[in-house]
Coordinates of C-alpha atoms and ligand atoms in Angstrom, one line a residue:
X840 CA 5.4 -24.4 -23.9
X841 CA 4.5 -22.2 -21.0
X842 CA 3.6 -23.8 -17.7
X843 CA 1.1 -22.6 -15.0
X844 CA 2.1 -19.9 -12.5
X845 CA -0.2 -18.8 -9.7
X846 CA -0.8 -15.1 -9.0
X847 CA 0.8 -15.5 -5.6
X848 CA 2.1 -18.4 -3.5
X849 CA 1.6 -17.7 0.2
X850 CA 2.4 -21.3 1.1
X851 CA 5.9 -21.0 -0.4
X852 CA 6.3 -17.7 1.3
X853 CA 5.6 -19.1 4.7
X854 CA 7.6 -22.3 4.0
X855 CA 10.7 -20.3 3.3
X856 CA 10.5 -18.8 6.8
X857 CA 8.9 -21.6 8.7
X858 CA 11.8 -22.2 11.2
X859 CA 12.1 -18.5 12.0
X860 CA 8.4 -18.0 12.4
X861 CA 8.0 -21.1 14.6
X862 CA 10.7 -19.7 16.9
X863 CA 9.1 -16.2 17.0
X864 CA 5.6 -17.6 17.8
X865 CA 7.1 -20.0 20.5
X866 CA 8.8 -17.0 22.1
X867 CA 5.4 -15.2 22.5
X868 CA 3.6 -18.3 23.6
X869 CA 6.2 -18.9 26.3
X870 CA 6.0 -15.2 27.5
X871 CA 2.3 -15.4 28.2
X872 CA 2.0 -11.7 27.1
X873 CA -0.2 -11.1 24.0
X874 CA -1.1 -7.4 23.6
X875 CA 1.1 -4.3 23.7
X876 CA 4.3 -5.8 25.0
X877 CA 8.0 -6.2 24.2
X878 CA 7.5 -7.7 20.7
X879 CA 5.4 -4.8 19.6
X880 CA 7.8 -2.3 21.1
X881 CA 10.8 -3.9 19.4
X882 CA 8.9 -4.1 16.1
X883 CA 8.1 -0.4 16.2
X884 CA 11.7 0.4 16.9
X885 CA 13.1 -1.9 14.1
X886 CA 10.4 -0.8 11.6
X887 CA 11.2 2.9 12.2
X888 CA 14.9 2.2 11.8
X889 CA 14.5 0.1 8.7
X890 CA 12.3 2.7 6.9
X891 CA 14.3 5.8 8.1
X892 CA 11.4 7.2 10.2
X893 CA 11.7 8.8 13.6
X894 CA 9.0 6.6 15.1
X895 CA 6.5 4.0 14.2
X896 CA 3.2 3.2 15.9
X897 CA 1.8 -0.3 15.2
X898 CA -1.9 -0.6 14.8
X899 CA -4.5 -3.2 13.8
X900 CA -4.5 -2.8 10.0
X901 CA -3.6 -0.4 7.2
X902 CA -7.1 1.1 7.0
X903 CA -7.0 2.2 10.6
X904 CA -3.4 3.4 10.2
X905 CA -4.8 5.9 7.6
X906 CA -7.8 6.8 9.7
X907 CA -5.8 7.4 12.9
X908 CA -3.2 9.4 11.1
X909 CA -5.9 11.7 9.7
X910 CA -7.6 11.9 13.1
X911 CA -4.3 12.8 14.7
X912 CA -4.2 15.8 12.4
X913 CA -7.7 16.8 13.5
X914 CA -9.4 15.7 10.3
X915 CA -13.1 15.2 10.9
X916 CA -16.7 16.2 9.8
X917 CA -16.8 19.1 7.4
X918 CA -13.3 18.5 6.1
X919 CA -12.2 17.2 2.7
X920 CA -9.3 14.9 2.0
X921 CA -7.9 14.6 -1.6
X922 CA -6.9 11.1 -2.8
X923 CA -6.7 8.8 -5.8
X924 CA -9.8 7.3 -7.5
X925 CA -7.6 4.3 -8.4
X926 CA -6.6 2.6 -5.1
X927 CA -7.8 0.0 -2.6
X928 CA -11.3 1.3 -1.6
X929 CA -9.9 1.1 2.0
X930 CA -8.0 4.3 1.4
X931 CA -11.2 6.3 0.9
X932 CA -13.2 4.3 3.5
X933 CA -10.6 5.4 6.1
X934 CA -11.3 9.0 5.1
X935 CA -15.1 8.4 5.5
X936 CA -14.6 6.9 8.9
X937 CA -13.1 10.2 10.2
X938 CA -16.3 11.9 9.1
X939 CA -14.5 13.8 6.3
X940 CA -15.3 13.7 2.7
X941 CA -13.0 11.9 0.2
X942 CA -12.3 14.1 -2.9
X943 CA -10.7 12.5 -5.9
X944 CA -8.1 13.9 -8.3
X945 CA -7.3 12.3 -11.6
X946 CA -4.0 10.4 -12.4
X947 CA -0.8 10.8 -14.1
X948 CA -1.1 8.1 -16.8
X949 CA 2.6 7.4 -16.6
X950 CA 2.5 6.2 -12.9
X951 CA -1.3 5.9 -12.2
X952 CA -0.6 8.1 -9.1
X953 CA -2.5 11.3 -8.5
X954 CA -1.3 14.2 -10.8
X955 CA -0.2 17.3 -8.8
X956 CA -2.0 19.6 -11.4
X957 CA -5.3 17.6 -10.9
X958 CA -4.9 17.9 -7.1
X959 CA -4.5 21.6 -7.3
X960 CA -7.8 21.9 -9.2
X961 CA -9.8 20.2 -6.5
X962 CA -8.4 21.9 -3.4
X963 CA -11.0 24.1 -1.6
X964 CA -11.0 26.0 1.6
X965 CA -12.3 22.8 3.3
X966 CA -9.4 20.7 2.1
X967 CA -7.6 19.6 5.3
X968 CA -5.2 16.9 3.9
X969 CA -3.7 15.3 0.8
X970 CA -3.5 11.6 0.8
X971 CA -1.5 10.4 -2.1
X972 CA -1.1 6.6 -2.6
X973 CA 2.2 5.1 -3.7
X974 CA 0.3 2.7 -6.0
X975 CA 1.8 -0.7 -6.8
X976 CA 4.8 0.4 -4.8
X977 CA 5.8 3.1 -7.3
X978 CA 6.3 6.4 -5.4
X979 CA 3.9 9.3 -6.1
X980 CA 5.7 12.5 -7.2
X981 CA 5.8 13.9 -3.7
X982 CA 7.8 17.2 -4.1
X983 CA 5.1 19.1 -6.1
X984 CA 2.4 17.7 -3.8
X985 CA 4.4 18.8 -0.7
X986 CA 5.0 22.2 -2.2
X987 CA 1.2 22.5 -2.8
X988 CA 0.3 21.4 0.7
X989 CA 2.8 23.9 2.2
X990 CA 1.6 26.7 0.0
X991 CA -2.1 26.0 1.0
X992 CA -1.4 25.3 4.7
X993 CA -2.7 21.7 4.5
X994 CA -1.0 18.5 5.5
X995 CA 0.0 15.5 3.6
X996 CA -0.3 11.9 4.7
X997 CA 1.2 9.1 2.6
X998 CA -0.7 6.0 1.9
X999 CA 2.4 3.7 1.8
X1000 CA 0.3 0.5 2.3
X1001 CA 1.8 -1.0 -0.9
X1002 CA 5.2 0.7 -0.7
X1003 CA 7.3 -0.7 2.1
X1004 CA 10.9 0.2 1.3
X1005 CA 10.2 2.0 -2.0
X1006 CA 12.2 5.2 -2.4
X1007 CA 11.5 8.7 -3.8
X1008 CA 14.7 10.6 -4.7
X1009 CA 16.6 8.3 -2.5
X1010 CA 14.3 8.7 0.6
X1011 CA 12.1 5.9 1.9
X1012 CA 8.5 6.6 1.3
X1013 CA 6.0 6.7 4.1
X1014 CA 8.5 8.7 6.1
X1015 CA 8.9 11.7 3.9
X1016 CA 5.9 13.9 4.8
X1017 CA 6.1 13.1 8.5
X1018 CA 3.0 10.9 8.6
X1019 CA 2.6 7.7 6.5
X1020 CA 0.4 4.6 6.7
X1021 CA 1.6 1.0 6.2
X1022 CA -0.5 -2.2 5.9
X1023 CA 0.8 -5.7 6.8
X1024 CA -2.0 -7.6 5.1
X1025 CA -0.4 -11.0 4.3
X1026 CA 0.2 -10.4 0.6
X1027 CA 1.9 -6.9 1.1
X1028 CA 5.7 -6.8 0.6
X1029 CA 5.9 -7.0 4.4
X1030 CA 3.0 -9.1 5.6
X1031 CA 1.7 -10.5 8.8
X1032 CA -0.1 -13.9 9.3
X1033 CA -3.3 -11.9 9.6
X1034 CA -4.0 -8.2 9.8
X1035 CA -1.6 -5.5 10.9
X1036 CA -0.6 -1.9 10.1
X1037 CA 1.6 0.9 11.3
X1038 CA 1.9 4.7 11.2
X1039 CA 5.3 6.2 10.5
X1040 CA 5.5 9.5 12.3
X1041 CA 8.3 12.1 12.9
X1042 CA 6.7 14.1 15.7
X1043 CA 7.1 12.6 19.2
X1044 CA 4.0 14.3 20.6
X1045 CA 2.0 13.0 17.6
X1046 CA 3.4 9.5 18.2
X1047 CA 2.3 9.6 21.8
X1048 CA -1.1 10.8 20.8
X1049 CA -1.4 8.0 18.2
X1050 CA -0.4 5.4 20.9
X1051 CA -3.3 6.6 23.0
X1052 CA -5.7 6.7 20.1
X1053 CA -5.0 3.1 19.2
X1054 CA -5.6 1.9 22.7
X1055 CA -9.0 3.4 23.6
X1056 CA -7.5 6.8 24.4
X1057 CA -5.9 5.6 27.6
X1058 CA -3.1 7.6 29.1
X1059 CA -2.7 5.2 32.1
X1060 CA -4.4 1.9 32.6
X1061 CA -8.1 2.6 32.8
X1062 CA -7.8 6.3 32.5
X1063 CA -9.3 7.3 29.1
X1064 CA -8.0 10.7 28.3
X1065 CA -9.5 10.9 24.8
X1066 CA -12.1 8.8 22.9
X1067 CA -9.8 6.4 21.0
X1068 CA -10.4 3.1 19.3
X1069 CA -9.2 -0.5 19.7
X1070 CA -6.5 -0.8 16.9
X1071 CA -3.7 -2.7 18.5
X1072 CA -1.2 -5.0 16.8
X1073 CA -0.9 -8.3 18.9
X1074 CA 2.4 -9.7 20.1
X1075 CA 2.3 -12.8 17.8
X1076 CA 1.9 -10.7 14.7
X1077 CA 4.6 -8.3 15.9
X1078 CA 7.0 -11.2 16.5
X1079 CA 6.2 -12.6 13.0
X1080 CA 6.7 -9.1 11.4
X1081 CA 10.1 -8.8 13.1
X1082 CA 11.1 -11.9 11.2
X1083 CA 9.8 -10.5 7.9
X1084 CA 11.5 -7.2 8.5
X1085 CA 14.9 -9.0 8.4
X1086 CA 14.0 -10.2 4.9
X1087 CA 12.3 -7.1 3.5
X1088 CA 15.4 -5.8 1.7
X1089 CA 16.2 -9.1 0.0
X1090 CA 12.5 -9.6 -0.9
X1091 CA 12.3 -6.2 -2.5
X1092 CA 15.6 -6.8 -4.4
X1093 CA 14.2 -10.1 -5.6
X1094 CA 11.0 -8.4 -6.8
X1095 CA 13.0 -5.8 -8.6
X1096 CA 15.1 -8.5 -10.3
X1097 CA 11.9 -10.3 -11.5
X1098 CA 10.5 -7.0 -12.7
X1099 CA 13.7 -6.4 -14.7
X1100 CA 13.3 -9.8 -16.2
X1101 CA 9.7 -9.1 -17.2
X1102 CA 10.7 -5.8 -18.7
X1103 CA 13.3 -7.5 -20.8
X1104 CA 11.2 -10.5 -21.8
X1105 CA 8.1 -8.3 -22.6
X1106 CA 10.0 -5.4 -24.4
X1107 CA 8.2 -6.3 -27.6
X1108 CA 5.4 -8.4 -26.1
X1109 CA 2.5 -6.2 -27.2
X1110 CA 1.5 -4.9 -23.7
X1111 CA 2.2 -1.5 -22.2
X1112 CA 4.8 -1.9 -19.5
X1113 CA 5.2 -0.1 -16.1
X1114 CA 8.0 2.5 -16.3
X1115 CA 9.9 3.6 -13.2
X1116 CA 10.2 7.4 -13.2
X1117 CA 13.7 8.9 -12.7
X1118 CA 12.7 10.0 -9.2
X1119 CA 11.5 6.6 -8.2
X1120 CA 12.7 3.2 -6.9
X1121 CA 9.6 1.0 -6.9
X1122 CA 9.3 -2.0 -4.5
X1123 CA 7.2 -3.7 -7.2
X1124 CA 4.4 -4.7 -4.9
X1125 CA 2.6 -5.3 -8.1
X1126 CA 3.7 -5.6 -11.8
X1127 CA 0.9 -4.0 -13.8
X1128 CA 0.7 -4.1 -17.6
X1129 CA -1.9 -2.5 -19.8
X1130 CA -3.7 -3.8 -22.9
X1131 CA -6.8 -2.4 -24.7
X1132 CA -8.4 -5.9 -24.7
X1133 CA -7.6 -6.6 -21.0
X1134 CA -10.4 -9.0 -20.3
X1135 CA -9.5 -11.2 -23.3
X1136 CA -5.9 -11.1 -22.3
X1137 CA -6.8 -12.2 -18.7
X1138 CA -8.9 -15.1 -20.1
X1139 CA -6.2 -16.2 -22.5
X1140 CA -3.6 -16.2 -19.6
X1141 CA -6.0 -18.2 -17.4
X1142 CA -6.3 -20.8 -20.2
X1143 CA -2.5 -21.0 -20.1
X1144 CA -2.5 -21.5 -16.3
X1145 CA -1.3 -18.0 -15.4
X1146 CA -3.1 -16.3 -12.5
X1147 CA -3.7 -12.5 -12.8
X1148 CA -5.8 -9.9 -10.9
X1149 CA -7.0 -6.4 -11.6
X1150 CA -6.0 -3.7 -9.2
X1151 CA -8.5 -2.1 -9.4
X1152 CA -11.5 -2.8 -11.7
X1153 CA -13.8 -0.1 -10.4
X1154 CA -12.6 3.5 -9.8
X1155 CA -13.8 4.6 -6.4
X1156 CA -16.0 7.4 -7.7
X1157 CA -18.1 4.7 -9.4
X1158 CA -18.2 2.3 -6.4
X1159 CA -21.7 1.9 -4.8
X1160 CA -20.2 2.6 -1.4
X1161 CA -19.3 6.1 -2.5
X1162 CA -22.5 6.8 -4.5
X1163 CA -23.3 9.7 -2.0
X1164 CA -20.3 11.6 -3.3
X1165 CA -22.2 11.8 -6.6
X1166 CA -19.3 10.8 -8.9
X1167 CA -20.2 10.1 -12.5
X1168 CA -18.6 8.1 -15.4
X1169 CA -16.3 10.6 -17.2
X1170 CA -15.2 12.5 -14.1
X1171 CA -11.7 11.0 -14.0
X1172 CA -10.9 9.8 -17.6
X1173 CA -7.3 8.6 -16.8
X1174 CA -8.5 6.5 -13.8
X1175 CA -11.4 5.1 -15.8
X1176 CA -9.1 4.3 -18.8
X1177 CA -6.7 2.6 -16.5
X1178 CA -9.4 0.6 -14.7
X1179 CA -10.4 -1.0 -18.0
X1180 CA -6.9 -1.8 -19.3
X1181 CA -4.7 -2.8 -16.3
X1182 CA -3.7 -6.3 -15.4
X1183 CA -1.4 -7.4 -12.6
X1184 CA 1.0 -10.3 -13.5
X1185 CA 2.3 -12.8 -10.9
X1186 CA 5.3 -11.3 -9.0
X1187 CA 6.4 -12.6 -5.5
X1188 CA 9.9 -13.2 -4.0
X1189 CA 9.7 -17.0 -4.2
X1190 CA 8.9 -17.0 -7.9
X1191 CA 11.7 -18.4 -10.0
X1192 CA 13.3 -16.8 -13.1
X1193 CA 11.9 -19.8 -15.0
X1194 CA 8.4 -19.0 -13.8
X1195 CA 8.8 -15.3 -14.8
X1196 CA 9.9 -16.5 -18.3
X1197 CA 6.9 -18.8 -18.5
X1198 CA 4.5 -15.9 -17.7
X1199 CA 6.2 -13.6 -20.2
X1200 CA 6.0 -16.3 -22.9
X1201 CA 2.3 -16.8 -22.0
X1202 CA 1.7 -13.1 -22.3
X1203 CA 3.3 -13.0 -25.7
X1204 CA 1.3 -16.0 -26.9
X1205 CA -1.9 -14.6 -25.5
X1206 CA -1.5 -11.2 -27.1
X1207 CA -0.9 -12.9 -30.5
X1208 CA -3.9 -15.2 -29.9
X1209 CA -6.4 -12.4 -29.1
X1210 CA -5.1 -10.4 -32.0
Ligands
PLP2453 C1 -3.9 -2.8 1.6 C2 -4.2 -1.4 1.4 C3 -4.9 -0.6 2.4 C4 -5.6 -1.2 3.5 O1 -4.8 -2.0 4.4 P1 -5.5 -3.1 5.3 O2 -4.3 -3.6 6.1 O3 -6.0 -4.1 4.4 O4 -6.5 -2.4 6.1 C5 -5.0 0.8 2.1 N1 -4.5 1.3 1.1 C6 -3.8 0.6 0.1 C7 -3.2 1.4 -1.0 C8 -3.7 -0.7 0.3 O5 -3.0 -1.4 -0.7

């Protein structure tokens, strides 16, 4: 008999760290300093070091991390930015906020990341940047994309919002192209107790520019050099994230162990399994299987008490929010096929081996039951 397993368990996640979190929050409360202070500075330093980046600029959330990274490159009205049609809508919403136009490229079905050949086909003279997403924590194939961006004189920003600590050919993603965005939404591999984000950046001048942009464009107090925004990470979140950062390596290792267990238990389970490419070390932000009768599988798993989600059910070119881009069904066949067959299984560091075995058993039962 399989037993119920929730999709995620944030209570267990916080409980495991409760002592350290309480200590970190108490330190900030005692300091009386809540915005842009020592915790944020320490977090930026520790984050850059942990992810092998030259510098890190903490901001309010992952969406603004993407937006500000693009703005720092001068992306704006009249420009195009190429990204994936299968990602959090926030990726493309960030492009829209800069005034630029999101342009989608279809996926490599093996990884569900944008395919370099498809990217090449949609580049125009107006293309200012490529924005590949390391979807589910599995790195996009960056070398061909970087070669393409160099050859065409355009820049590449990594959406690493799901990929904290994942590696591409041994290098930490988000820090490979020189500009990468991270999200610390609570359920991400490194999560705050609220919203948070950061930009990994290798150019000191660009880092200084981003620090102004996130704080209203101020160079000194009350002198606004450029028209920035308010996208600051507060000291309480920074202190909490410093705690999380100490555990990120162990959490990612635990996720990888659970993924290995799923891969073993589901080897002949009747679902299509995610495969790590030879160039990739995934952080398994999500463990996504595919099945032609996905909705029936999801319902059968729910009956067995297993929580699942779909990341993401509607490709962006078919989202009402992007209707003005005039996307049509059939434009991106791989993304559309994926959106109707993908299913994310529970996977979080506090999950036990027993729970993973229960989920795998429930998947096998469900596949048999739906025929
Ligand atoms: C979470 C996420 C974002 C947005 O991050 P927020 O912190 O929620 O603003 C952007 N892109 C991807 C791929 C994400 O997973």
